[in-house]
PDB file of C-alpha atoms in Angstrom:
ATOM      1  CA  UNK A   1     149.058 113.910 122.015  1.00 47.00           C
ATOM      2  CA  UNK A   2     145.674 114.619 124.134  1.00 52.00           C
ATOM      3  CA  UNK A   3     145.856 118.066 126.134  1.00 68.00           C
ATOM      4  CA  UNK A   4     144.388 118.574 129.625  1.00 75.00           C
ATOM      5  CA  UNK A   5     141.838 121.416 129.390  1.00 88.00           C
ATOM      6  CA  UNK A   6     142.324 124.234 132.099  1.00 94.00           C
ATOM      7  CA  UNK A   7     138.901 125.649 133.265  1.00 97.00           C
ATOM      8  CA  UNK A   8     139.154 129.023 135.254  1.00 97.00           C
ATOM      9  CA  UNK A   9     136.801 130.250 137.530  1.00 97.00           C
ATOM     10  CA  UNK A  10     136.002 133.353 140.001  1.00 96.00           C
ATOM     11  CA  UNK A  11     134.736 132.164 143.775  1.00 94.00           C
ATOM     12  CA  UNK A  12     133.189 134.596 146.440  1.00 94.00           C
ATOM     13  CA  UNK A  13     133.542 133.430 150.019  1.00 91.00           C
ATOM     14  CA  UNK A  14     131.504 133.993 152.440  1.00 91.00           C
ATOM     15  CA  UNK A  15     132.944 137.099 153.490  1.00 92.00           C
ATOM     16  CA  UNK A  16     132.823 137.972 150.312  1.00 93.00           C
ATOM     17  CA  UNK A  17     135.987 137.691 149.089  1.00 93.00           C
ATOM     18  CA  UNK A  18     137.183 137.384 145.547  1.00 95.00           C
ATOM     19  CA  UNK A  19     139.998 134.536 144.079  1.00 96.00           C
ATOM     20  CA  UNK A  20     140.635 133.089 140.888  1.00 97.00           C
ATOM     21  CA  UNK A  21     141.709 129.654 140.840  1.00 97.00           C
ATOM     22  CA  UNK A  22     142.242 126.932 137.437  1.00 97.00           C
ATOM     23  CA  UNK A  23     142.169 123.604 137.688  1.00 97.00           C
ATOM     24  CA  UNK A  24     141.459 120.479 134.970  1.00 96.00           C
ATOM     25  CA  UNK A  25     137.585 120.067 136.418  1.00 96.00           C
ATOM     26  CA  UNK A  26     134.969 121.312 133.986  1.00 96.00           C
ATOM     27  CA  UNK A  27     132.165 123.390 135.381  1.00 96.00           C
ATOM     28  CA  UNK A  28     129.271 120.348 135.873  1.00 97.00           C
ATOM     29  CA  UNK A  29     132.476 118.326 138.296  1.00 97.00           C
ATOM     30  CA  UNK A  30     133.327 121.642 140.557  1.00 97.00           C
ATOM     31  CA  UNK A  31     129.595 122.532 140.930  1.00 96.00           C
ATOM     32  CA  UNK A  32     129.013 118.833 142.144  1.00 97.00           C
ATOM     33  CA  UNK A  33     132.149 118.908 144.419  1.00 97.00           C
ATOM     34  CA  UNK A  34     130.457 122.278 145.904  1.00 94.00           C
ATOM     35  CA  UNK A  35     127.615 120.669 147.023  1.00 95.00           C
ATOM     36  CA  UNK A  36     129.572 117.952 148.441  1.00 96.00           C
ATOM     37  CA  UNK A  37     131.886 120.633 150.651  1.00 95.00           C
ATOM     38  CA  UNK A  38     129.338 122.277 151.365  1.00 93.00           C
ATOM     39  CA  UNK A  39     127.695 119.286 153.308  1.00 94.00           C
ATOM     40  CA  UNK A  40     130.655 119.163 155.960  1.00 91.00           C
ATOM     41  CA  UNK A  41     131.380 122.947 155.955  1.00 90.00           C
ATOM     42  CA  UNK A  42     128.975 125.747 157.999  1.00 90.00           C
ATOM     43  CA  UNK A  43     131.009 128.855 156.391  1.00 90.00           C
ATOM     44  CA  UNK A  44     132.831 128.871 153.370  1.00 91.00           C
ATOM     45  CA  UNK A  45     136.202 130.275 152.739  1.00 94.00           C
ATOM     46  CA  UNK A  46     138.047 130.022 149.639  1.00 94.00           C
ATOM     47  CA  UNK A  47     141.532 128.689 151.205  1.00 94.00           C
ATOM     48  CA  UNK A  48     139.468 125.527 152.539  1.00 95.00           C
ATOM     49  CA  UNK A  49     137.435 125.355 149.061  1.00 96.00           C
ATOM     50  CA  UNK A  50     141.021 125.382 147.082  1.00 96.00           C
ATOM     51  CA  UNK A  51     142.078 122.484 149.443  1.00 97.00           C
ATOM     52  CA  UNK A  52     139.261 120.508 148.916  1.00 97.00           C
ATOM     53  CA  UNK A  53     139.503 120.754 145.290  1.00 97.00           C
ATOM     54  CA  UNK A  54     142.919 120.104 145.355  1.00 97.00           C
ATOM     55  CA  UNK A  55     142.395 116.684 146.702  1.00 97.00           C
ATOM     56  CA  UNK A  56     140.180 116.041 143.727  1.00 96.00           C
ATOM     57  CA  UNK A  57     142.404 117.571 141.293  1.00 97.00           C
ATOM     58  CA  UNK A  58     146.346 117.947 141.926  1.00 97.00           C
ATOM     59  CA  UNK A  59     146.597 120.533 139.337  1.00 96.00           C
ATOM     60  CA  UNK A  60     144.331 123.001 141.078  1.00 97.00           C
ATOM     61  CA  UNK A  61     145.957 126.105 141.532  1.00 97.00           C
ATOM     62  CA  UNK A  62     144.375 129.599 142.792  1.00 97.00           C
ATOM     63  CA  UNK A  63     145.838 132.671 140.210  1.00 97.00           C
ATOM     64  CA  UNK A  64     146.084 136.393 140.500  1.00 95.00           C
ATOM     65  CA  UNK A  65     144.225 138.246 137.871  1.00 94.00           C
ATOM     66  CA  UNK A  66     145.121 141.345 136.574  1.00 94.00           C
ATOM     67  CA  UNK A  67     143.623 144.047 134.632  1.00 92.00           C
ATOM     68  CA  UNK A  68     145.097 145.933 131.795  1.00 95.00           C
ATOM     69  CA  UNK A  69     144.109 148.967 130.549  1.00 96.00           C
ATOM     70  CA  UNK A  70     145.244 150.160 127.101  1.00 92.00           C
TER      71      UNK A  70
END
């Protein structure tokens, strides 16, 4: 039985905002899929990114990270 890989990644808007999001896309697909939101977008916010990945990948999901200190 084959498992799906989970990538995760850390995005910075344009007002420089920080979210965590994983999804099944390796690094080389979401890069490519950047440039291609980028061509229809003038600002960049990371709610409309995770939607547009989302219609690429079902699974995509954005995550809250936590640190722990110990």
């Amino acid at each position: 039985m084959q498992e799906n890989k989970r990538f995760y990644y850390k995005i910075y808007d344009d007002e420089g905002v920080k979210s965590y999001f994983k999804c099944n896309l390796p690094n080389d697909e979401v890069k490519k899929l950047i440039k291609e939101f980028e061509k229809d977008h003038q600002e960049y916010y990371n709610n409309d990114f995770l939607k547009f990945l989302k219609e690429h990948d079902p699974a995509t999901e954005e995550i809250d990270v936590c640190a722990i200190y110990y």
